[in-house]
GROMACS .gro file of C-alpha atoms in nm:
model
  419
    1UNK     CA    1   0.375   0.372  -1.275
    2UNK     CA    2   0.463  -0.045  -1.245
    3UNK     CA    3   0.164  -0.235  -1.400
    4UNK     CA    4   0.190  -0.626  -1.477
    5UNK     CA    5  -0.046  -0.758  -1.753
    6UNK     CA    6  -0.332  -0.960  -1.652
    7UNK     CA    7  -0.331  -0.775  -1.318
    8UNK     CA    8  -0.638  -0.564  -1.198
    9UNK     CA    9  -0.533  -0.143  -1.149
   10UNK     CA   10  -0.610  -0.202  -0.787
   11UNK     CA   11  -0.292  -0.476  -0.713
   12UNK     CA   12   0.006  -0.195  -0.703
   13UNK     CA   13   0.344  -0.310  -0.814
   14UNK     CA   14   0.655  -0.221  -0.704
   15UNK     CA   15   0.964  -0.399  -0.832
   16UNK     CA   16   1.289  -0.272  -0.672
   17UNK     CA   17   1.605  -0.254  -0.869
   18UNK     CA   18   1.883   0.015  -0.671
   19UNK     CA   19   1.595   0.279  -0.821
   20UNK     CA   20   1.521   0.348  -0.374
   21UNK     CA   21   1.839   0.323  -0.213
   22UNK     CA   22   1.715   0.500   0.081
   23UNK     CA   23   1.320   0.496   0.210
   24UNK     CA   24   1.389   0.845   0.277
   25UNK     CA   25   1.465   0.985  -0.098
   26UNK     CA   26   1.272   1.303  -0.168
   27UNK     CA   27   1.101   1.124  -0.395
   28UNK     CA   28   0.757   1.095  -0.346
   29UNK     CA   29   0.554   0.761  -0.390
   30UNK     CA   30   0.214   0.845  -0.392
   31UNK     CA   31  -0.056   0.565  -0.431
   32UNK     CA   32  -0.369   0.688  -0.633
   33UNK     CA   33  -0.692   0.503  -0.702
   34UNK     CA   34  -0.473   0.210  -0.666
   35UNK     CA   35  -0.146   0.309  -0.874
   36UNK     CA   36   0.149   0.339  -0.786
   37UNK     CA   37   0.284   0.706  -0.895
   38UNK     CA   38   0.620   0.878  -0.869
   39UNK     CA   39   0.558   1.251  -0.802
   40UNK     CA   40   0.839   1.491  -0.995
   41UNK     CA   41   0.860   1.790  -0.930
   42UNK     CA   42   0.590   1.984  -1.041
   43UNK     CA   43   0.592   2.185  -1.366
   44UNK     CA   44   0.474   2.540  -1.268
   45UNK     CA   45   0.145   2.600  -1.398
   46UNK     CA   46   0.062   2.244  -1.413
   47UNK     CA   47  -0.224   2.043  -1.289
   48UNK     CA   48  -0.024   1.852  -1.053
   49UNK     CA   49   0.108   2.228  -0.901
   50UNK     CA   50  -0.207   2.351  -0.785
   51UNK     CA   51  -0.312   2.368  -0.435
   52UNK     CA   52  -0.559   2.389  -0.239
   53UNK     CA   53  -0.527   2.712  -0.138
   54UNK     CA   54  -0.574   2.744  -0.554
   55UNK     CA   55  -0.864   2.556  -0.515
   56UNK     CA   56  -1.016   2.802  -0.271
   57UNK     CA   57  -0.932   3.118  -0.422
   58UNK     CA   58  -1.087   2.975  -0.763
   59UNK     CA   59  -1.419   2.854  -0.598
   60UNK     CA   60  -1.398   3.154  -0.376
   61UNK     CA   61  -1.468   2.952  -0.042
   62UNK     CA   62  -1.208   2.895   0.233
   63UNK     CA   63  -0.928   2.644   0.265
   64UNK     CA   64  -1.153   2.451   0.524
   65UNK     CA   65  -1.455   2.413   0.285
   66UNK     CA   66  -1.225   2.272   0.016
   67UNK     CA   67  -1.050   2.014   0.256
   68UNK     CA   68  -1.440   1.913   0.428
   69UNK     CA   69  -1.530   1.865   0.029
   70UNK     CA   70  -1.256   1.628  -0.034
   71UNK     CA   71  -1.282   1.473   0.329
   72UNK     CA   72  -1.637   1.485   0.441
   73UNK     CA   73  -1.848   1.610   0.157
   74UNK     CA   74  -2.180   1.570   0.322
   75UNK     CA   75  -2.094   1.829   0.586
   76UNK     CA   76  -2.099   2.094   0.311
   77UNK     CA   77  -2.422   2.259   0.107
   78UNK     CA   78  -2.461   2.107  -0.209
   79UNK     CA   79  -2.454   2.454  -0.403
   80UNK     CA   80  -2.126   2.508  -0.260
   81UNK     CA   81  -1.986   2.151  -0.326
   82UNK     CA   82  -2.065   2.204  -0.648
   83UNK     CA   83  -1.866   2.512  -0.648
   84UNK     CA   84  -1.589   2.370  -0.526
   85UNK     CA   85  -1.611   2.041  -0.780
   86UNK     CA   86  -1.640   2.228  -1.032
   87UNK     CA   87  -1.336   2.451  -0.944
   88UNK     CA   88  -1.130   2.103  -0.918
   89UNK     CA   89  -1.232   2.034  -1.256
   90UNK     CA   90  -1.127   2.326  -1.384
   91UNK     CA   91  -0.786   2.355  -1.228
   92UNK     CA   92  -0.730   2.030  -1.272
   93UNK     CA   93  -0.618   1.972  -0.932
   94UNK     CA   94  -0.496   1.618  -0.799
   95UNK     CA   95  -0.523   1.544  -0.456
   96UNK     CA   96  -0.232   1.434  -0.271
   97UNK     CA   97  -0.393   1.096  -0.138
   98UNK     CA   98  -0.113   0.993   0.024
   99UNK     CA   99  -0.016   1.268   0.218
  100UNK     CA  100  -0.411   1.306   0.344
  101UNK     CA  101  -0.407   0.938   0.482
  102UNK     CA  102  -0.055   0.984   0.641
  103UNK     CA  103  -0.220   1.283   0.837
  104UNK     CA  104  -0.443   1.029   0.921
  105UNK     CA  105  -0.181   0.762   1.075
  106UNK     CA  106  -0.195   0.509   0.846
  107UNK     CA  107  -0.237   0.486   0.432
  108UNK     CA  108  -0.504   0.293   0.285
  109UNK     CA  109  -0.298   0.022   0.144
  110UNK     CA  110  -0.181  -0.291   0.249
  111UNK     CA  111   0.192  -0.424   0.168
  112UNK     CA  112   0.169  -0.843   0.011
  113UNK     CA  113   0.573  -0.956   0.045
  114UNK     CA  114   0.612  -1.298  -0.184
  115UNK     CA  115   0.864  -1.462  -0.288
  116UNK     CA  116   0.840  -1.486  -0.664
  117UNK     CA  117   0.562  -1.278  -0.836
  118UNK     CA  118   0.652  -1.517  -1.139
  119UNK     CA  119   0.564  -1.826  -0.942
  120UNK     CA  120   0.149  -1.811  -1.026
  121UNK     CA  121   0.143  -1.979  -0.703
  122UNK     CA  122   0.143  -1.598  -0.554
  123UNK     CA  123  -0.053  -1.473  -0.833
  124UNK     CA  124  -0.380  -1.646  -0.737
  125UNK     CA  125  -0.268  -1.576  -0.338
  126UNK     CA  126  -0.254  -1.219  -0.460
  127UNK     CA  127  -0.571  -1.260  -0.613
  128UNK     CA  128  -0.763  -1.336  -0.326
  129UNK     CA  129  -0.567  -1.091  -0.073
  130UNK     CA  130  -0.685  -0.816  -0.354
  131UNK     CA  131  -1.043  -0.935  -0.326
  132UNK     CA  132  -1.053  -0.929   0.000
  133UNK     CA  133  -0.922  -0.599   0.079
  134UNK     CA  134  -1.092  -0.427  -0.236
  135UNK     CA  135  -1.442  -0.508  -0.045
  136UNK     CA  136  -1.229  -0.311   0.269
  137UNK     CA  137  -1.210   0.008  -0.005
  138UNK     CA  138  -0.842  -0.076   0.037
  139UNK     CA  139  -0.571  -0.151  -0.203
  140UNK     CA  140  -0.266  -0.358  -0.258
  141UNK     CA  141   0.149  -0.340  -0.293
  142UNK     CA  142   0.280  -0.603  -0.438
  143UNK     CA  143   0.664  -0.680  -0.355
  144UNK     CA  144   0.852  -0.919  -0.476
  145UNK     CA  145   1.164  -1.015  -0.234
  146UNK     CA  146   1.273  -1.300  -0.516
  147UNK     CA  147   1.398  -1.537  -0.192
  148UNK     CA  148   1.597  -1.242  -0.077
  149UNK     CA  149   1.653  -1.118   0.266
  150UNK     CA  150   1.788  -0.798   0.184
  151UNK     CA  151   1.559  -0.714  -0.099
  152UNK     CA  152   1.239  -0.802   0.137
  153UNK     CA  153   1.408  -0.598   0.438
  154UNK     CA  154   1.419  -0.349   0.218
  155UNK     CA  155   1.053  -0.340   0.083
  156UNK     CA  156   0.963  -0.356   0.449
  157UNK     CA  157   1.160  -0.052   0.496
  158UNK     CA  158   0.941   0.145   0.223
  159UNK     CA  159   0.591  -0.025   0.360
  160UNK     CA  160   0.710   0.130   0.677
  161UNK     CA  161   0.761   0.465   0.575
  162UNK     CA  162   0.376   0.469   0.417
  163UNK     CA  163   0.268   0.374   0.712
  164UNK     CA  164   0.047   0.083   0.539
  165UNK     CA  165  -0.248  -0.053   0.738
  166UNK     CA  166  -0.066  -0.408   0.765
  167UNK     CA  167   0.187  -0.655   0.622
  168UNK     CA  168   0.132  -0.985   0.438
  169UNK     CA  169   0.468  -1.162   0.396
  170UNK     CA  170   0.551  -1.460   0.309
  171UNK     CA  171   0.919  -1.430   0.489
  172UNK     CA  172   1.227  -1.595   0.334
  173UNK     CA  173   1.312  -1.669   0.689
  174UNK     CA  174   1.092  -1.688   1.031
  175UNK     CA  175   0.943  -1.396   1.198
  176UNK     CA  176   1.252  -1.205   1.206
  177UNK     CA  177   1.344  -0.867   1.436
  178UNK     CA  178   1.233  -0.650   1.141
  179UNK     CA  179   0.884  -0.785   1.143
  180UNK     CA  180   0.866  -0.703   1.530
  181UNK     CA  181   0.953  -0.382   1.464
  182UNK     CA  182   0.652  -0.356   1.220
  183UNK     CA  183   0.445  -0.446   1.462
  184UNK     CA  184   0.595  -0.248   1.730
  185UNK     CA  185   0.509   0.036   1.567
  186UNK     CA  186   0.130  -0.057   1.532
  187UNK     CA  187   0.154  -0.184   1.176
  188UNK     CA  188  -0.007  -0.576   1.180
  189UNK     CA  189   0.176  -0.843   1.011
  190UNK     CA  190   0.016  -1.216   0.895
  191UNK     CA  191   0.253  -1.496   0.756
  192UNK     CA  192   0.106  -1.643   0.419
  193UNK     CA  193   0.228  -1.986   0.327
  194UNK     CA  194   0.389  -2.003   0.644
  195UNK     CA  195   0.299  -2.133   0.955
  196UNK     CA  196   0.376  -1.911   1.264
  197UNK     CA  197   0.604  -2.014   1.504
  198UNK     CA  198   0.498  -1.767   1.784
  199UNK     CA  199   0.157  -1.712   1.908
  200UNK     CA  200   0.178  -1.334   1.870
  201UNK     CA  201   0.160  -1.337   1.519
  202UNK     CA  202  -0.137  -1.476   1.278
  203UNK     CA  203  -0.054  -1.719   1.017
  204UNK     CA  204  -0.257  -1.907   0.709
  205UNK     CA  205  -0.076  -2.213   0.590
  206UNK     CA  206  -0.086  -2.556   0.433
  207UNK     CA  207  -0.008  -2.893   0.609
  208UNK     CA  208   0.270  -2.941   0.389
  209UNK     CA  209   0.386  -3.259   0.627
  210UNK     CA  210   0.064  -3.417   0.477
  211UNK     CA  211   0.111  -3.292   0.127
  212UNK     CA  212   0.397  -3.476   0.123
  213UNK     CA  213   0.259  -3.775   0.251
  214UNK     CA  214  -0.035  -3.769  -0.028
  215UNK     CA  215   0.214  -3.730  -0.308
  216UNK     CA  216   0.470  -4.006  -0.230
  217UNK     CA  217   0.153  -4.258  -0.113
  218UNK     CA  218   0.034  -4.207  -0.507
  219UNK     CA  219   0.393  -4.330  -0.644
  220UNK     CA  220   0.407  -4.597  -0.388
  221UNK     CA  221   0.070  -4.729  -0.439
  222UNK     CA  222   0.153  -4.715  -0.818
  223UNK     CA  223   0.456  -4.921  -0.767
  224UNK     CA  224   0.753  -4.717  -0.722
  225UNK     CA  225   1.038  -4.787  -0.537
  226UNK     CA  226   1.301  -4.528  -0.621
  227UNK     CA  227   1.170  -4.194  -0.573
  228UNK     CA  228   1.332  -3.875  -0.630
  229UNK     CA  229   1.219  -3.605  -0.435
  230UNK     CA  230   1.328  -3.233  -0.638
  231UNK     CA  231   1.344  -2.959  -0.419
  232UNK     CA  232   1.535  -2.714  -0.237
  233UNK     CA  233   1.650  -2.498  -0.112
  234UNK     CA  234   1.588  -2.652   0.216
  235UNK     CA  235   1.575  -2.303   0.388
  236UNK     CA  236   1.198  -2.312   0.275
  237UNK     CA  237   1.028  -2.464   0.549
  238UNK     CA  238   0.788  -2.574   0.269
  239UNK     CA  239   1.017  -2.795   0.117
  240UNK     CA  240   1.142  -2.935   0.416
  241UNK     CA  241   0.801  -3.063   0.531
  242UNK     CA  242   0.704  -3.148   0.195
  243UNK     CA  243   1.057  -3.366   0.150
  244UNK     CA  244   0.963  -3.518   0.574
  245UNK     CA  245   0.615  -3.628   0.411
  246UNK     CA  246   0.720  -3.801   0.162
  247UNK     CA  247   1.014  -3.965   0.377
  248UNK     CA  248   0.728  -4.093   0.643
  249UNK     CA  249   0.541  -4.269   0.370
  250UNK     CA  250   0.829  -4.488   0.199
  251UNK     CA  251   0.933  -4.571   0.568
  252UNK     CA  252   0.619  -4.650   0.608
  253UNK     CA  253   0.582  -4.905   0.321
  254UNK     CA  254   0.889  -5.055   0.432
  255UNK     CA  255   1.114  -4.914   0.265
  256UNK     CA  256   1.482  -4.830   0.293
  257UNK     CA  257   1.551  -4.422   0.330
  258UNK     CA  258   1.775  -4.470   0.029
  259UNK     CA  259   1.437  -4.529  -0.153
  260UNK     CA  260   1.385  -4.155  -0.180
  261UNK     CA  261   1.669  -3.997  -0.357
  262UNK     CA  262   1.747  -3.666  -0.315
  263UNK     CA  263   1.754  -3.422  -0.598
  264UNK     CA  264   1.814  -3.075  -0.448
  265UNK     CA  265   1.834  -2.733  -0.641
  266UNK     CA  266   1.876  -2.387  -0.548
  267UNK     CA  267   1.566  -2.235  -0.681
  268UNK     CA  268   1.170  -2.360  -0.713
  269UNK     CA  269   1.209  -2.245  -1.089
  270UNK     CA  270   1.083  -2.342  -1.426
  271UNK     CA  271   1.491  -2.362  -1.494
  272UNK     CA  272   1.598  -2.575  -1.184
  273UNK     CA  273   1.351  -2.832  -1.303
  274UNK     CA  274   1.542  -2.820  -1.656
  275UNK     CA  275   1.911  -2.840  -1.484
  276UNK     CA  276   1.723  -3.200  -1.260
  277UNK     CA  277   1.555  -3.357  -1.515
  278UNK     CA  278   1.889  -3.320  -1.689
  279UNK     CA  279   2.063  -3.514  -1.376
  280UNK     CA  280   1.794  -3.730  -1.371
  281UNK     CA  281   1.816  -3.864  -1.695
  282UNK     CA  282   2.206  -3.889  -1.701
  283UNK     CA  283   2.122  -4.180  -1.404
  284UNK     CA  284   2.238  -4.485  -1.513
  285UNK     CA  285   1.925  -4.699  -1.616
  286UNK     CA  286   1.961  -4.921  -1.285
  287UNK     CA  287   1.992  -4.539  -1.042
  288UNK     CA  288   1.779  -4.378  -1.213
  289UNK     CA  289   1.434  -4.335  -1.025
  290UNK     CA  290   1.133  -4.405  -1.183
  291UNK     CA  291   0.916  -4.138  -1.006
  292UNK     CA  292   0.960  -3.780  -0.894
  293UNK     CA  293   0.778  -3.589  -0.672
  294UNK     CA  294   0.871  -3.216  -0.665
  295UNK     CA  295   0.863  -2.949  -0.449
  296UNK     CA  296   0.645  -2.745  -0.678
  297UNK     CA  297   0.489  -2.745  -1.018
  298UNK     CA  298   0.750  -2.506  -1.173
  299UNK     CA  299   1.023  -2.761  -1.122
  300UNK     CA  300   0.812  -3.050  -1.190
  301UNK     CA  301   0.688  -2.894  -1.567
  302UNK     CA  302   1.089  -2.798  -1.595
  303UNK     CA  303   1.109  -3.147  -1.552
  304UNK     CA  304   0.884  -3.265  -1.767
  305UNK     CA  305   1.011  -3.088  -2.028
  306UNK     CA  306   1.364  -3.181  -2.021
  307UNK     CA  307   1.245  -3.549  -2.001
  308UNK     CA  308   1.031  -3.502  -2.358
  309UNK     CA  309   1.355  -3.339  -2.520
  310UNK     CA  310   1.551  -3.613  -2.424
  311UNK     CA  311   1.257  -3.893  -2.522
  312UNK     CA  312   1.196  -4.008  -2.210
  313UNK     CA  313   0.813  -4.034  -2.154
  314UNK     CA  314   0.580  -4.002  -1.851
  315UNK     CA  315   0.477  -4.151  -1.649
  316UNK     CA  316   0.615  -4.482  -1.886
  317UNK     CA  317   0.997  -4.354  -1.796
  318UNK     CA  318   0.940  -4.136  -1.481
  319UNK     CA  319   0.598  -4.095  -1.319
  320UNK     CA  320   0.611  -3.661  -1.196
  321UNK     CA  321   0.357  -3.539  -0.935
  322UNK     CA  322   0.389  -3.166  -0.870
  323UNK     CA  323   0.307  -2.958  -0.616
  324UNK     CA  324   0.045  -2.625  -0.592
  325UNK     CA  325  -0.154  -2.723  -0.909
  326UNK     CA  326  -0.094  -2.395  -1.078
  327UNK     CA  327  -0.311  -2.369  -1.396
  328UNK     CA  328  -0.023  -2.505  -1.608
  329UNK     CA  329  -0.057  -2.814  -1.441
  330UNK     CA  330  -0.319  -2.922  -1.611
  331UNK     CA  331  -0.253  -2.775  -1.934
  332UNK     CA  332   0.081  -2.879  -1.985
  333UNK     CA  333   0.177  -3.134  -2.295
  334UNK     CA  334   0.108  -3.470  -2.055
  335UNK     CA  335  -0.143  -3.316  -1.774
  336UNK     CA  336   0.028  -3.313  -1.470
  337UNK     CA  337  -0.052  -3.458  -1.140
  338UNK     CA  338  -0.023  -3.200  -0.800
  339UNK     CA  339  -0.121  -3.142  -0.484
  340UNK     CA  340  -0.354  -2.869  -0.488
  341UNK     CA  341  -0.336  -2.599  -0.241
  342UNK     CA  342  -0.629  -2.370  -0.177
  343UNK     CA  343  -0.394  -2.064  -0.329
  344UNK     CA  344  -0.695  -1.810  -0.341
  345UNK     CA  345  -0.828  -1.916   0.008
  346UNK     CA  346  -0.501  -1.867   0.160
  347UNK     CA  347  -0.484  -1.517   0.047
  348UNK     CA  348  -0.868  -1.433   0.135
  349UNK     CA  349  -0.798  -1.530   0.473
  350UNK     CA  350  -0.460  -1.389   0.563
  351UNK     CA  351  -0.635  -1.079   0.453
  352UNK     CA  352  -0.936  -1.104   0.643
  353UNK     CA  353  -0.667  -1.186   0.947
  354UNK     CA  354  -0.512  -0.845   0.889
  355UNK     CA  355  -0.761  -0.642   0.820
  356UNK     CA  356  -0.939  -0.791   1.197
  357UNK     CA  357  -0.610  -0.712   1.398
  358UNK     CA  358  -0.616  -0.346   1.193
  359UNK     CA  359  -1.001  -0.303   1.335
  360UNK     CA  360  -0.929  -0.482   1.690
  361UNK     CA  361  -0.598  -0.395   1.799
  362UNK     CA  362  -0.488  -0.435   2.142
  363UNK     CA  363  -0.788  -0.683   2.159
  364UNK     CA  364  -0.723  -0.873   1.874
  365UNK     CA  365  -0.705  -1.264   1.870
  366UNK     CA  366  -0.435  -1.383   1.684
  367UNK     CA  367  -0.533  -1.741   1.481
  368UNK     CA  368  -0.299  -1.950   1.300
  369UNK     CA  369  -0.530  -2.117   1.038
  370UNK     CA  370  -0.378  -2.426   0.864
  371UNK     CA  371  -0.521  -2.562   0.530
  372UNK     CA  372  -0.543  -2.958   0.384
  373UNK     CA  373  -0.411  -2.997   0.020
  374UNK     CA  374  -0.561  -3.248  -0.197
  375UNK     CA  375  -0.385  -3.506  -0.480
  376UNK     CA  376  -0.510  -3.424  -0.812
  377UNK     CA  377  -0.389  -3.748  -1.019
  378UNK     CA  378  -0.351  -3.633  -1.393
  379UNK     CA  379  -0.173  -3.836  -1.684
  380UNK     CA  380   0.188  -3.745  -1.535
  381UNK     CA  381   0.180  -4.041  -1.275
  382UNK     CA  382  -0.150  -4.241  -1.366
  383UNK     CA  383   0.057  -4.573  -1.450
  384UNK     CA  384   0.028  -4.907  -1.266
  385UNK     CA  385   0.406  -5.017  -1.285
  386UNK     CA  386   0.443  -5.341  -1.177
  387UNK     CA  387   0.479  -5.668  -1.047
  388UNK     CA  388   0.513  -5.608  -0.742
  389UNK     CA  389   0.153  -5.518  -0.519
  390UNK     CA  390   0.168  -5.207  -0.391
  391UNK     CA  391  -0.004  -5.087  -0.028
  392UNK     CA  392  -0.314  -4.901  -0.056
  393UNK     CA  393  -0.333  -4.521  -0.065
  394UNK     CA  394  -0.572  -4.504   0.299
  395UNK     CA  395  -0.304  -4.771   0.441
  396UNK     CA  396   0.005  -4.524   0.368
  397UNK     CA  397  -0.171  -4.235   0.438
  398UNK     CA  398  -0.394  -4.349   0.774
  399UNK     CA  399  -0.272  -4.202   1.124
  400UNK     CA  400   0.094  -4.041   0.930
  401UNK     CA  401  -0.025  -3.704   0.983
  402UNK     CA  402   0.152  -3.468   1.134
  403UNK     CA  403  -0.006  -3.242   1.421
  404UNK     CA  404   0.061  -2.860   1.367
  405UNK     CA  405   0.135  -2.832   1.762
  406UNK     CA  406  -0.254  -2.834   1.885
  407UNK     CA  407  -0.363  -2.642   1.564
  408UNK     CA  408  -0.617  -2.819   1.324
  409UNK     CA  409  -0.645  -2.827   1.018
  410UNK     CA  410  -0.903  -2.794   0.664
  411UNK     CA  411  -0.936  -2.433   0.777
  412UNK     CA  412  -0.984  -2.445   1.184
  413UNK     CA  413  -0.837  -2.243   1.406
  414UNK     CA  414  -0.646  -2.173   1.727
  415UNK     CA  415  -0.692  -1.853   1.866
  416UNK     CA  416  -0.401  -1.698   2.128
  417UNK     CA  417  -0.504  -1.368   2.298
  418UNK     CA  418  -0.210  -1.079   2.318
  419UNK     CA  419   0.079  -0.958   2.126
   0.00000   0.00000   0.00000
């Protein structure tokens, strides 16, 4: 069984390392009272070998009246439920909860694809997709893909063959041919974090484009004029728009492109933020930027951290505004400023998204909802530099926007009839 501290038993992890080659290995993977088990062969006399058929013989009732106690106990006479119970109890018998919802046509679980289940980002996503479908009596598989196409095409592989009631993904590319395929075969699939391209899928995301925008209004209004922006990769639609926001805002206040320096990595890590605020710092004093807005808050409290162990202060030496407000933000040695995203909310209502097209089907709408960050200004960037006046924060930010096709956003929705 795969278990991650500080997890509830419900949120099911799998992490795949070459143990599943092939979807189709005669292993079992049975999900339990929401674990994840591995089913052996059985031992013979053991609990997990009787049957049924054991069951019945011991209780002395038929096959039928055991499977109607385990399925629809209210159809049977208490006296003989009781029977029966207590015959389970005995035996020790398991039920096979898998294979009884596969005979069904789809498990009671839902599959949640992210791409780093170290980023807390998708922990408190995951926390509000397991809410949400724990008040559906479902449960939850966690996969991590790690930015991976391979690794998440195979994790859809093995969602596929439990026939899960729906996918949450957050894709490392668009909606690719393998998440058609889910839904050709009747399994539901919602982008989270991502905004959906098509109309036949459902999507909850964050106007990144604005994020932006917010962040790199804060440095300019505080006086900045060299910006580094520390992101990448640029695959991420996420950092893309977050990178376009903050370009539209120093254009904006008039100035050159140059103004916002780019500082890409490969990763939105803890360690990629070491590895830039290393580059950053080896700037000569007149290149060197005095603010950076990152991608995320993993690279920006990387960041801050290789700044302190080289004695470079913020926000005196480099004003940092993150990106997600993860609970570290806040706690971290100088508190550091972010642009919050509603990471619970997004997972409640890609859930709630899934679990409606599950329930509706063929007459489902499909919605793309799309969320507004906010700036939280911390200690990180809360520095008025200069001699120079800076624009106000409405002026930069008023009318730079940008629309989500005809979607809007802070939650509303557009809905699209049809697959």
């Amino acid at each position: 069984m795969c278990s991650v501290k500080g997890q509830s038993r419900s949120l099911a992890i799998y992490r795949w390392q070459g143990l599943f080659p092939n979807v189709h290995d005669t292993i079992q993977r049975d999900i339990l009272l929401g674990q994840v088990r591995m089913t052996r062969r059985p031992v013979k006399g053991s609990a997990r070998s009787r049957s049924v058929r054991d069951v019945a013989a011991h209780a002395g009732v038929s096959v039928g009246t055991v499977s109607n106690v385990l399925n629809r106990p209210d159809a049977v006479a208490p006296a003989t439920r009781a029977r029966v119970q207590r015959a389970i109890a005995e035996l020790g018998f398991v039920p096979n909860e898998s294979a009884r919802q596969l005979r069904g046509g789809h498990s009671r679980t839902i599959g949640l694809v992210v791409l780093d289940v170290g980023n807390p980002f998708f922990t408190d996503v995951a926390k509000g997709v397991e809410d949400a479908v724990t008040e559906a009596g479902l449960t939850v598989i966690l996969c991590d893909s790690a930015e991976q196409v391979e690794r998440e095409y195979r994790y859809l592989d093995l969602l596929e063959a439990q026939r899960v009631k729906g996918v949450l993904i957050t894709p490392v590319e668009g909606v690719s041919k393998r998440l058609r395929a889910l839904r050709q075969h009747d399994i539901p699939v919602v982008l989270v974090d991502r905004f959906a391209s098509t109309r036949n899928v459902c999507s909850v995301s964050v106007d990144d484009v604005y994020g932006g925008e917010l962040a790199a209004a804060h440095l300019v209004e505080q006086g900045h004029r060299r910006i580094a922006f520390v992101g990448g990769p640029f695959g991420l639609k996420q950092v893309q728009d977050r990178y376009d926001g903050a370009r539209r805002i120093v254009l904006r206040a008039g100035l050159p492109e140059a103004a916002l320096v780019m500082v890409e990595v490969p990763a939105l890590t803890f360690q990629s933020g070491l590895a830039a605020g290393a580059r950053i710092a080896e700037m000569t004093p007149g290149d060197r930027p005095t603010a950076a807005f990152c991608a995320n808050d993993l690279l920006a409290v990387g960041l801050l951290q290789e700044m302190t162990r080289r004695s470079l202060r913020a926000p005196d030496d480099l004003a940092i505004v993150g990106y997600d407000d993860i609970v570290f933000a806040a706690a971290a040695a100088v508190p550091l400023s972010s642009v919050r995203q509603p990471r619970e909310q997004l997972g409640r209502a890609a859930a709630e998204l899934l679990l409606e097209e599950a329930t509706d089907g063929a007459n489902h709408r499909h919605r793309r909802l799309v969320f507004e960050p906010d700036l939280v200004v911390r200690d990180s960037s809360d520095l008025s530099v200069a001699a120079r006046p800076a624009p106000p924060l409405d002026a930069l930010a008023d009318g730079t926007r940008a629309a989500a096709g005809n979607e809007e956003t802070g939650g509303s929705v557009e809905t699209d009839r049809g697959a």
